[in-house]
Amino acid sequence: MARLADYFVLVAFGPHPRGSGEGQGHILQRFPEKDWEDNPFPQGIELFCQPSGWQLCPERNPPTFFVAVLTDINSERHYCACLTFWEPAEPTQEVVCAEDAPEREEEADEGGPAQLSPATPGPPGQLFAPKTLVLVSRLDHAEVFRNSLGLIYTIHVEGLNVGLENVIGNLLTCIIPLAGGSQRTISLGAGDRQVIQTPLADSLPISRCSVALLFRQLGITNVLSLFCAALTEHKVLFLSRSYQRLSDACRGLLALLFPLRYSFTYVPILPAQLLEVLSTPTPFIIGVNAAFQAETQELLDVIIADLDGGTVTVPECVHIPPLPEPLQSQTHSVLSMVLDPELELADLAFPPPSTNASSLKMQDKELRAVFLRLFAQLLQGYRWCLHMVRIHPEPVIRFHKAAFLGQRGLVEDDFLMKVLEGMAFAGFVSERGVPYRATDLFDELVAHEVARMRADENHPQRVLRHVKELAEQLYKNENPYPAVAMHKVQRPGEASHLRRVPRPFPRLDDGMVQWIVDQATAKMQGAPPAVKAERRTTVPSGPRMTAILERSGGLHGNSARRLEVVRNCISYVFEGKMLEAKKLLPAVLRALKGRAARRCLTQELHLHVQQNRAVLDHQQFDFVVRMMNCCLQDCTSLDEHGIAAALLPLVTAFCRKLSPGVTQFAYSCVQEHVVWSTPQFWEAMFYGDVQTHIRALYLEPAEDGDHVQVCRDPRASGLRPAQPRPGSPSALWQVGELSAREDERSALDVASEQRRLWPTLSREKQQELVQKEESTVFSQAIHYANRMSYLLLPLDSSKSRLLRERAGLGDLESASNSLVTSSMAGSVAESYDTESGFEDAETCDVAGAVVRFINRFVDKVCTESGVTSDHLKGLHVMVPDIVQMHIETLEAVHRESKRLPPIQKPKLLRPRLLPDEECVLDGLRVYLLPDGREGGAGGTGGGPALLPAEGAVFLTTYRVIFTGMPTDPLVGEQVVVRSFPVAALTKEKRISVQTPVDQLLQDGLQLRSCTFQLLKMAFDEEVGSDSAELFRKQLHKLRYPPDIRGTFAFTLGSTHTPGRPPRTTKDKGPSLRTLSRNIVKNAKKTLGRQYVTRKKYNPPSWEHRGQPPPEDQEDEISVLEELEPSTLTPSSALKPSDRMTMSSLVERACCRDYQRLGLGTLSSSLSRAKSEPFRISPVNRMYAICRSYPGLLIVPQSVQDNALQRVSRCYRQNRFPVVCWRSGRSRAVLLRSGGLHGKGVVGLFKAQNAPSPGQSQADSGSLEQEKYLQAVVNSMPRYADASGRNTLSGFSSAHVGSHGKLGSVRASGRSGGLGADVGSRLAGRDMLGPPQANGAPPDPGFLRPQRAALYIIGDKAQLKGVRPDPLQQWELVPIEVFEARQVKASFKKLLKACVPGCPVLEPSSVSFLRSLEDSEWLIQIHKLLQVSVLVVELLDSGSSVLVSLEDGWDITTQVVSLVQLLSDPFYRTLEGFRLLVEKEWLSFGHRFSHRGAHTLAGQGSGFTPVFLQFLDCVHQVHLQFPMEFEFSPFYLKFLGYHHASRRFRTFLLDSDYERIELGLLYEEKGERRGAQACRSVWEYMDRLSRRTPVFYNYMYAPEDTEVLRPYSNVSNLKVWDFYTEETLAEGPPYDWELAQGPPEPPEEERPDGGAPQSRRRVVWPCYDSRPRAQPDAISRLLEELQRLEAELGRPPERWKDTWDRVKAAQRLEGRPDGRGTPSSLLASSVPHHRRSLGVYLQEGPVGSTLSLSLDSDQSSGSTASSSRQAARRSTSTLYSQFQTAESENRSYEGTLYKKGAFMKPWKARWFVLDKTKHQLRYYDHRVDTECKGVIDLAEVEAVAPGTPTLGAPKTVDEKAFFDVKTTRRVYNFCAQDVPSAQQWVDQIQSCLSDA
């Protein structure tokens, strides 16, 4: 029973004490005047009566009513019902408020709080003061309060004849029951009657209609987010203009939180004076009048709900975690069904007659029922996670949060985690955890209805029915007697407040009211207390917990099989079958990723523990520890699945004897896991064990004797795999297993029984039980102090591992599992943290940290469990001793464990090395871990998990190599090799990873290479950190030698160590020093000073690359400074001293190619043939004009050498335009140069060379440039001007215009006459035909006829300085190009995409494709191909093109090379491609060393794969035109690998100048050095291709006139498999000598290695090279031939000769009509335009491949000119009819001297005239089987007598010379004497006449 009202207060307006304008509340009277003992008078009522402030009003407002809530210091809520009315102000009040009038009027205008509702003004000037009647009560009966206060007001206003004192006295003495569903009728003595109903259950909140109103005002989503915000302890603020609504909204939100109670600040109506409360740091639910909205704007972390506007505003910095799915969506849909039943029927064709909606009160209960169901689903099974820590004298209960989250499957869920950590849940546990108490609706629901809710999930109507049933119960709880609610209370008449009341509210008689109260109190004391006995019962626990969402097992689906594997492995271990166990171990370690398998392991290990001890031998011990570590590695710090809990008793049970008296337990080997340093884990374990022992105390020994016996032993701690009980740890790790004895009583049942009996026990018995419980807890605390020291003290206590890795030991307070926080640990924590950073802490520090950690734990659990303070002090004394004793024990164990024989590790496999490769660091034991490429780890392709592999990493002078075996024995004895050249290393980073076998955290290294290999290694524990560091340092030293001479290509074969200058070798022809001296001397004669003094970039010479210059070499720069100023004159004949340099230059690739193209001549006398438009100029022979250009350059005939020097200044790096190719058909030329200098820079250079006074500086530069360009234009054939076929305009609209990224190809705007430049033609794009799909050019018929003679392709930014040509002979095409740094960035991303480095989360190709797109690599390839095809079109149409981009050595080189490759079939042969790379990339100075970061100087710039990008472009073209290339795709990969490997010298250094300076360029001139290692990649490839067809493309069948125009759209580009493929069997296949077994080809063309065909072989993706395991048909046949030849004892024939013969025979069958068209099915069905449009030809089955590839005859390496195509075809067809023996093919043979091509020396060769094949072949010597060259007699025009030339044999008669003139060149021959010469001429003539 309780008082209905505690106090009645009358509050009136009074003046503010500090004289401010605003008034303040002022208590006139209160009854009773003395405070009740049980309930003091609440302070601050005056503020809450008028929350908006006390103010006078100009008019009389109607009375208002609301209920404010005050919370006292004991968290008791007081409900203050306030009824306010207005009375005329007294004069004193008016005076006070006069100065406040202006403010008040403003507020009234705004509709502020001063004017709550429409009112009528009183007499003018009359003001009204508010007066408030207040009832203060602890009960929430708002309606009764409204009626009672209304009655008092009515009596006053209507002047009823009733004493107010009596009414108030009766009100204050009214006693009503609290709960139990009774009803009570009360009367206040004024003829009134009110019926008060009490709720049935006190625990259920009373909501009336507040919840329904809240949903109406805010909507479902908003209320749900407020609900989540309140539960997760955020600040919630309600705004409304109505106080009553604020109260209701707050009440509604609280009702939704049931069964949790809100325990933070709760103020439904906050007075204006207290607004600063809103900035409190704690959570709150507060309501504020909307008038003060402005004051709430700057609150950063408050969620604001505007009830009037229906919005909820969540600040950006606040994250409200949503309910876990599927509960969120289910709740949402049920709420919408309740609130809007029409929604379901809205779409029906025949809607049923309108259903009558629930009343507001009923809807309110339905909404609450939805949330009640939600809580039952969220907290289902919570009682199984309660720990009974104490039963007497009061229950102490703890909640095992981690186990609850783990079993509900919600460990990751943010919402539930925060709810369980919150204060509300802590209250829930202490209130509802009690096992013996009264139960309510929620207890029933969570215990018995969960199964029903689960079953109903997918049936909305059944859910709704359940909701309605619950709602009925809630409604009945609030309204037990709905029919009887008859109220009779007088109300004032209509508009009574406007009537003039004769008098103000009277002052009441204090004495009279007090007398009535006293009377009633006396009566109450006499009466017996009417206490209704509370019906208490044992709270039902309900069914076991289930996961909230049944997640499928995924990878661990077939768990039964996995559990079987775990069980078998453990039984093998304990039966001593170690070999069997070892086989199963990897499968077990994989299975242990699954929870079920981990549980199974702990259960199985329990079975092998007898008397808490299991002594194992060393091998068994290692196996058990390894499995335990694997189990623990996936445990989080919370151990939510109870795995660590189950292992805890085991790690102190399993042990091994190290020596007599020294035993090592398993705990010393499993300490590396974070769970052991988590206080919450230890607390949960402790409470679980305490519960087990407390339960055993109260169970009769007979009932559970076996269990007691176990429990008494402190080590076992009850964790036998026995029947689970609610709240016991075993229940936590054995969920889902039915107990054997259903009737076994849980700890909660025992506790409930004990609480029921407690009042009946005698005092002594009670004391005894309390003491027993206390000592049980105390003994467990000692036991746990021991346990914790076992797991926290490291075996080697000198190591400070604990301090480094367990920073967690310090933060005990961070997220305590228990619900009472301890304040003891703060000061200790600080002292701990200060020292946790020391690396080499002493033993005492480790001990100290552990002691502090244990003390903190002991403090906390003992205080919470009620251990006496004496015991606690005793514990604090014991802990340091326990730790110290344990440290001493460990020292002996550590000492003995060191003496154990080491475990036999697998033998290290030595890698195979190249002949001159030397090991720098011998193998360091490492584990190679998976790197994100699926193949190695089993992946989608199937196959075994090759990685992780255990082995060693070796560092050699050339490579980093890993060799090892997979850790998974099921894979078998496969050797895994992964290696890459040291030079290819692009990134090295340290990582910390777990070793795959022991699961220990180890240091590791991740090495990434630009050859797309990645070594992710974890060092074995035996590898010290110093060894790992040495490895890193050596690797760095080898990767970035201080000097290029330190690279492998230079040290190869020499004995000196890298870093010391090599000895000068004599076999290099002219040595480095003499050559340098020659260059400098010649430079003195011919150079002008201005070259040197100009500030320009020169690639750094050797002196600046970290190596001192040789002693006797003059300092080049200082010499050049002293030269006399002179100009460069074209010398008609070179001085003898230059001859040697000159002839060397002439031998270079450039000149061979210039001669082939007919570009200029340079005869022995260097005289110029005037008829040629271009000439070869030796102006740069000393590399004086441009260091990065070759020595000989092609320039227009009309330009003098000294003019070139001036022109060169206008271009970056002095790279002025030179010709590099000429079209055989249109005679247009391709030129290349660097970009133009900016004007300012040009001006700077000109200033030093004082131009003639008449010209401006910029002009003189432009003039030189213009003259030069004019000379280029004039050098072009005249006919070109008239033959107007121009492709630019048509091409660009399709290729360039459609891709915005490239920018449009247009000219710079030119003023002047004819406006039809490229730009304006492009503007008329719509006149052109639409571009075809895939980016192919439109039909050439649409192209416009007008064009320029020369197009300059340049960067938009650079072309601004070029003056347009007034005569329109050249035209500028500005394009946007990417820079080298963009290539570098893009390549980095490409590397990451192809080799991620860590296993990808989504195994599909989606992530790969996404990261590939992000890299933009294919977009750059697309741009390059696009620009190249544009240039090809222009050249093909007869216009010349100058490519002038960046510095002229990156993108320029890419474009120029691609253009030549696409335009000229010669470059698509093996010989031609080599020539192209030598000419454009090596001679024209692509900076290989700089872009490849070859030395220490380049380390900062990083690897920029410009050349690799070019090769990728070639690969794209190769894919689209597979029959046009003589080389295979493997050839490109080989070059891509070795351009970065630094194995050969070919791709070192930045220019020919640097190569000469180092003596590289002409070293071949010395005598041949036997089988010495190849220095040049070309030489190596030549040797290799003689032995195997690996570089040859069998589908090669070119059309000689073919210009290729590939598609360039990104959709047509394929990712190069060079980036993605990998062969783990042998590492990269590009170092041929290292291929396993006999050398076998790694690509499609490789023979199989001769295995008999019948043998089947398993081929694993990623491990074996599939193409080698199953080579293509041609390789297989060639290899079969070789085998047969070997069997028959015949000398093996070269594969190329066999292939040529087969092609000849095939042609005969394929063309019976003798015509040149192929008649084979596939070749004829592919239309002719497949080449020009780039049909993508897949390699078909064998037959079709052959028929395609045997399209036409092609001798290796030489291509006939297009004009003789038909003749060549017919003769070859004719002669191939005869298939004769080898001997008959040699019609005539003998030795002849032959003059080499273009300035090469005379050489003696063995010539064979073959009349059958119509060829003149030549060999190195008579027995040589490999033909060095072929002269096709079909091309011979005449045989004539010749004359001796320079270098001819001296002793031979002049008449022995004769010449053979072919369509392409003139061959000079010389026989040994005149007769043999005559005979050769006759034989050749007769052969010609036969034809």
XYZ file of C-alpha atoms in Angstrom, residues 140-571:
432
model
C 2.068 7.498 -11.842
C -1.720 7.991 -11.909
C -1.881 11.003 -14.209
C -5.687 10.847 -14.772
C -6.455 10.735 -11.041
C -4.142 13.700 -10.487
C -5.800 15.647 -13.289
C -9.239 14.986 -11.803
C -8.195 15.801 -8.229
C -6.473 19.089 -9.060
C -9.332 19.935 -11.406
C -11.756 19.396 -8.546
C -9.823 21.790 -6.265
C -9.722 24.412 -9.053
C -13.458 23.935 -9.710
C -14.309 24.424 -6.050
C -12.321 27.670 -6.101
C -13.695 29.030 -9.394
C -17.286 27.945 -9.046
C -17.325 28.867 -5.356
C -18.726 25.479 -4.306
C -19.605 25.092 -0.678
C -16.874 22.617 0.144
C -13.860 23.247 2.377
C -10.678 23.131 0.338
C -8.784 22.043 3.459
C -10.952 18.902 3.734
C -10.442 17.997 0.082
C -6.658 18.447 0.313
C -6.502 16.586 3.626
C -8.443 13.643 2.138
C -6.173 13.673 -0.923
C -3.014 13.483 1.165
C -4.350 10.674 3.348
C -5.656 8.475 0.548
C -3.921 5.050 0.652
C -4.066 2.745 -2.375
C -2.524 -0.650 -3.229
C 0.589 -0.676 -5.475
C -0.250 -3.650 -7.659
C -2.112 -6.899 -7.793
C -5.026 -5.862 -9.938
C -7.252 -4.562 -7.166
C -9.449 -1.536 -7.588
C -10.202 1.152 -5.082
C -12.883 3.839 -5.109
C -11.912 7.123 -3.504
C -13.778 10.317 -2.747
C -12.252 13.620 -1.707
C -15.379 14.768 0.114
C -16.823 17.053 -2.578
C -19.453 14.696 -3.886
C -16.943 13.130 -6.237
C -16.072 9.501 -6.959
C -12.944 8.061 -8.653
C -12.033 4.448 -9.283
C -8.314 3.636 -9.124
C -7.201 0.366 -10.742
C -3.769 -1.004 -9.925
C -1.887 -3.025 -12.530
C -1.712 -6.787 -12.173
C 2.101 -6.931 -12.307
C 4.171 -4.144 -10.850
C 7.112 -4.888 -13.143
C 5.292 -4.178 -16.414
C 5.268 -0.484 -17.340
C 2.010 1.449 -17.744
C 1.960 3.201 -21.114
C -1.716 4.210 -21.671
C -1.552 5.515 -25.298
C 1.930 6.986 -25.237
C 3.610 4.360 -27.469
C 0.917 4.606 -30.129
C 1.154 8.407 -30.085
C 4.919 8.235 -30.412
C 4.618 6.074 -33.557
C 1.966 8.399 -34.980
C 4.189 11.420 -34.471
C 7.505 9.987 -35.695
C 6.856 6.884 -37.839
C 8.325 3.384 -37.682
C 11.901 3.993 -38.866
C 12.404 6.997 -36.594
C 11.073 5.247 -33.506
C 13.236 2.200 -34.242
C 16.341 4.355 -34.442
C 15.393 6.131 -31.173
C 14.870 2.712 -29.597
C 18.338 1.545 -30.712
C 19.864 4.876 -29.641
C 18.404 4.641 -26.130
C 19.564 1.012 -25.777
C 23.082 1.772 -26.956
C 23.390 4.713 -24.572
C 23.153 7.698 -26.876
C 21.678 11.068 -25.946
C 18.074 11.576 -27.024
C 16.308 14.928 -26.958
C 12.568 15.394 -27.682
C 11.190 18.749 -28.861
C 7.529 19.778 -28.797
C 5.415 22.809 -28.055
C 3.236 20.660 -25.763
C 4.549 19.598 -22.355
C 2.057 16.766 -22.132
C 3.338 15.334 -25.411
C 6.919 15.494 -24.202
C 5.921 13.510 -21.105
C 4.043 10.964 -23.182
C 6.860 10.522 -25.703
C 9.419 9.911 -22.971
C 7.064 7.521 -21.187
C 6.427 5.677 -24.478
C 10.138 5.276 -25.235
C 10.756 3.893 -21.737
C 7.854 1.448 -22.125
C 9.451 0.113 -25.342
C 12.713 -0.642 -23.511
C 11.021 -3.133 -21.150
C 12.337 -5.555 -19.770
C 15.413 -3.303 -19.560
C 15.170 -0.278 -17.307
C 16.637 3.029 -18.392
C 19.139 4.065 -15.735
C 20.526 7.358 -17.027
C 19.251 10.929 -16.791
C 15.512 10.983 -17.516
C 13.819 14.412 -17.587
C 10.645 14.468 -19.713
C 10.268 18.229 -19.194
C 13.426 20.264 -18.697
C 13.016 23.857 -17.414
C 14.582 26.635 -19.472
C 16.907 27.599 -16.627
C 18.507 24.157 -16.705
C 19.271 23.898 -20.436
C 23.011 23.547 -19.773
C 22.221 20.016 -18.565
C 22.092 19.117 -22.288
C 25.873 19.371 -22.579
C 26.398 16.651 -19.955
C 28.715 13.843 -21.165
C 26.403 11.055 -19.963
C 23.503 9.577 -21.981
C 20.017 10.981 -21.345
C 16.384 11.126 -22.467
C 15.184 14.713 -22.089
C 12.245 16.732 -23.374
C 12.508 20.470 -24.101
C 9.948 23.007 -25.283
C 10.325 23.610 -29.019
C 10.676 27.335 -28.308
C 14.242 26.612 -27.209
C 15.148 24.765 -30.395
C 17.793 27.361 -31.251
C 19.692 26.587 -28.026
C 19.915 22.910 -29.047
C 21.503 23.571 -32.443
C 25.128 23.477 -31.322
C 24.826 20.103 -29.544
C 27.102 17.844 -31.556
C 26.312 14.367 -30.215
C 22.599 14.590 -29.420
C 19.873 12.842 -31.428
C 16.993 15.290 -31.739
C 13.419 14.059 -32.215
C 10.994 16.773 -33.227
C 7.551 15.462 -32.243
C 5.652 18.290 -33.923
C 7.562 17.994 -37.209
C 7.884 14.198 -37.149
C 11.651 14.141 -37.780
C 14.607 12.542 -36.049
C 17.988 14.186 -36.698
C 21.090 12.047 -36.114
C 24.377 14.029 -36.119
C 27.147 12.850 -38.445
C 29.434 11.886 -35.594
C 26.856 9.537 -34.068
C 26.490 5.974 -35.318
C 23.386 4.144 -34.117
C 23.954 0.421 -34.661
C 20.823 -1.155 -36.166
C 19.150 -4.298 -34.858
C 20.789 -7.474 -36.127
C 19.222 -8.905 -39.243
C 16.782 -10.592 -39.705
C 15.234 -9.036 -36.564
C 15.423 -5.520 -37.985
C 13.394 -6.306 -41.092
C 10.980 -8.633 -39.263
C 10.246 -6.022 -36.596
C 9.745 -3.367 -39.240
C 7.246 -5.441 -41.182
C 5.230 -6.471 -38.066
C 5.088 -2.842 -36.935
C 3.717 -1.761 -40.303
C 1.099 -4.533 -40.115
C -0.030 -3.238 -36.713
C 0.000 0.453 -37.590
C -1.368 0.158 -41.107
C -3.474 -2.973 -41.543
C -4.843 -1.517 -44.798
C -1.375 -1.825 -46.384
C -1.720 -5.582 -46.958
C -5.056 -5.093 -48.710
C -4.167 -2.030 -50.741
C -3.457 -3.953 -53.945
C -6.298 -6.441 -53.781
C -8.759 -6.405 -56.670
C -11.652 -7.077 -54.286
C -10.730 -5.592 -50.943
C -12.756 -6.945 -48.014
C -15.155 -4.573 -46.244
C -13.131 -2.216 -44.107
C -11.787 -3.868 -40.998
C -12.330 -1.907 -37.822
C -8.937 -0.741 -36.614
C -7.884 -1.256 -33.013
C -8.549 1.513 -30.552
C -5.594 3.724 -29.742
C -5.130 2.056 -26.355
C -5.180 -1.399 -27.933
C -2.818 -0.363 -30.724
C -0.479 0.918 -28.055
C -0.361 -2.549 -26.467
C 0.102 -4.248 -29.836
C 3.125 -2.082 -30.572
C 4.571 -2.905 -27.171
C 3.932 -6.584 -27.825
C 6.075 -6.378 -30.970
C 8.986 -5.041 -28.930
C 8.406 -7.582 -26.179
C 8.720 -10.339 -28.821
C 11.849 -8.653 -30.144
C 13.511 -8.756 -26.723
C 12.481 -12.366 -26.240
C 14.174 -13.219 -29.558
C 17.274 -11.147 -28.744
C 17.767 -12.469 -25.203
C 16.557 -16.012 -25.784
C 18.529 -18.438 -23.623
C 20.174 -15.713 -21.566
C 19.700 -17.732 -18.369
C 22.086 -20.390 -19.687
C 24.871 -17.805 -19.548
C 24.305 -16.718 -15.949
C 26.965 -17.591 -13.391
C 25.756 -18.063 -9.772
C 28.769 -16.727 -7.899
C 27.139 -16.565 -4.474
C 23.767 -17.757 -3.188
C 23.876 -16.558 0.421
C 23.468 -14.115 2.078
C 22.362 -12.426 -1.160
C 22.597 -13.875 -4.686
C 25.583 -12.596 -6.700
C 25.084 -13.240 -10.389
C 27.352 -12.620 -13.374
C 26.544 -12.859 -17.073
C 28.908 -14.620 -19.480
C 28.659 -12.131 -22.320
C 31.179 -13.792 -24.666
C 29.478 -17.178 -24.552
C 26.095 -15.587 -25.176
C 27.362 -13.689 -28.248
C 29.227 -16.714 -29.539
C 26.272 -19.040 -29.336
C 23.837 -16.556 -30.784
C 26.240 -16.114 -33.698
C 26.352 -12.365 -33.071
C 29.971 -11.788 -32.136
C 30.315 -9.235 -34.912
C 27.046 -7.505 -34.112
C 27.625 -3.989 -32.934
C 24.133 -3.541 -31.485
C 23.965 -6.522 -29.168
C 27.553 -6.026 -28.053
C 26.749 -2.479 -26.918
C 23.479 -3.513 -25.262
C 25.206 -6.233 -23.233
C 27.901 -3.792 -22.142
C 25.339 -1.166 -21.147
C 24.083 -0.195 -17.705
C 20.505 -1.193 -18.546
C 21.539 -4.783 -19.148
C 23.603 -4.811 -15.970
C 20.428 -3.883 -14.088
C 18.508 -6.543 -16.017
C 20.950 -9.249 -14.880
C 20.933 -8.234 -11.223
C 17.136 -7.907 -11.186
C 16.063 -10.823 -13.398
C 19.027 -13.129 -12.912
C 17.761 -13.961 -9.404
C 16.657 -17.594 -9.571
C 13.778 -17.363 -7.054
C 11.404 -14.445 -7.507
C 8.052 -13.396 -8.902
C 7.829 -13.906 -12.661
C 6.027 -11.857 -15.277
C 5.016 -11.901 -18.921
C 8.574 -11.522 -20.223
C 9.858 -14.508 -18.255
C 7.103 -16.668 -19.690
C 7.725 -15.405 -23.189
C 11.500 -15.899 -23.227
C 11.225 -19.341 -21.626
C 8.294 -20.900 -23.464
C 7.384 -18.982 -26.605
C 10.712 -18.818 -28.473
C 10.047 -21.992 -30.463
C 6.655 -20.676 -31.495
C 8.178 -17.357 -32.633
C 10.763 -19.212 -34.706
C 8.094 -21.355 -36.323
C 5.896 -18.330 -37.097
C 8.693 -16.294 -38.714
C 7.445 -16.758 -42.277
C 3.713 -16.575 -41.536
C 2.694 -12.927 -41.058
C -0.852 -13.768 -39.952
C 0.358 -16.096 -37.216
C 2.816 -13.453 -36.045
C -0.007 -10.920 -35.918
C -2.161 -13.337 -33.930
C 0.649 -13.784 -31.394
C 1.102 -10.022 -31.170
C -2.607 -9.580 -30.479
C -2.529 -12.262 -27.744
C 0.363 -10.515 -26.025
C -1.373 -7.170 -26.442
C -4.455 -8.570 -24.693
C -2.317 -9.552 -21.721
C -0.642 -6.149 -21.577
C -4.024 -4.434 -21.815
C -5.466 -6.614 -19.087
C -2.484 -5.792 -16.904
C -3.277 -2.074 -17.144
C -7.083 -2.363 -17.050
C -8.050 -5.403 -14.970
C -11.680 -4.197 -14.586
C -12.527 -2.339 -17.774
C -16.297 -2.170 -17.188
C -16.322 -0.487 -13.775
C -14.315 2.628 -14.535
C -17.053 5.116 -13.498
C -15.717 8.522 -12.556
C -17.779 11.368 -11.182
C -15.801 14.586 -10.774
C -17.133 18.152 -11.021
C -15.614 20.314 -13.764
C -15.667 24.120 -14.077
C -18.158 25.584 -16.540
C -17.326 26.588 -20.101
C -14.970 29.591 -20.319
C -15.004 29.832 -16.548
C -11.474 31.191 -16.659
C -12.729 34.325 -18.423
C -15.189 35.159 -15.677
C -13.945 37.614 -13.196
C -13.225 35.589 -10.090
C -14.192 37.572 -7.004
C -11.073 36.661 -5.082
C -7.709 35.073 -5.601
C -7.027 31.484 -4.517
C -7.377 31.632 -0.732
C -4.703 30.931 1.804
C -5.563 27.598 3.386
C -5.665 26.728 7.044
C -2.433 24.893 7.772
C -3.547 23.498 11.075
C -6.696 21.947 9.727
C -4.961 20.074 6.905
C -2.222 18.915 9.264
C -4.861 17.654 11.731
C -6.574 15.546 9.063
C -3.205 14.082 8.043
C -2.225 13.272 11.617
C -5.562 11.581 12.275
C -5.119 9.293 9.292
C -1.504 8.457 10.230
C -2.548 7.444 13.749
C -5.276 5.192 12.366
C -2.759 3.533 10.008
C -0.313 2.755 12.790
C -2.962 0.918 14.712
C -4.108 -1.235 11.818
C -2.131 -4.394 10.924
C -0.045 -4.001 7.751
C -2.000 -5.412 4.821
C 0.880 -7.032 3.013
C -0.120 -9.118 0.065
C 2.260 -12.074 -0.097
C 4.318 -11.952 -3.268
C 4.087 -15.219 -5.166
C 7.676 -16.265 -5.780
C 8.764 -19.227 -7.901
C 11.795 -20.679 -9.584
C 12.312 -18.727 -12.800
C 12.124 -21.071 -15.828
C 15.355 -21.260 -17.868
C 13.730 -22.062 -21.162
C 15.212 -23.951 -24.097
C 18.894 -23.860 -25.037
C 20.290 -21.028 -27.016
C 20.327 -21.120 -30.799
C 22.033 -18.885 -33.303
C 19.849 -15.962 -34.280
C 20.380 -16.734 -37.959
C 21.282 -20.265 -38.985
C 24.397 -19.576 -41.005
C 25.473 -22.320 -43.362
C 28.809 -23.872 -42.554
C 30.248 -22.751 -45.884
C 33.669 -24.304 -46.301
C 33.226 -26.473 -43.242
C 29.952 -27.996 -44.374
C 30.907 -31.655 -44.311
C 31.768 -31.400 -40.651
C 31.150 -35.052 -39.782
C 34.042 -36.110 -41.995
C 36.248 -33.392 -40.544
C 35.464 -34.426 -36.958
C 36.328 -37.983 -37.866
C 39.714 -36.803 -39.151
C 40.356 -34.910 -35.893
C 39.414 -37.936 -33.781
C 41.566 -40.284 -35.857
C 44.572 -37.997 -35.690
C 44.366 -37.712 -31.899
C 43.979 -41.455 -31.463
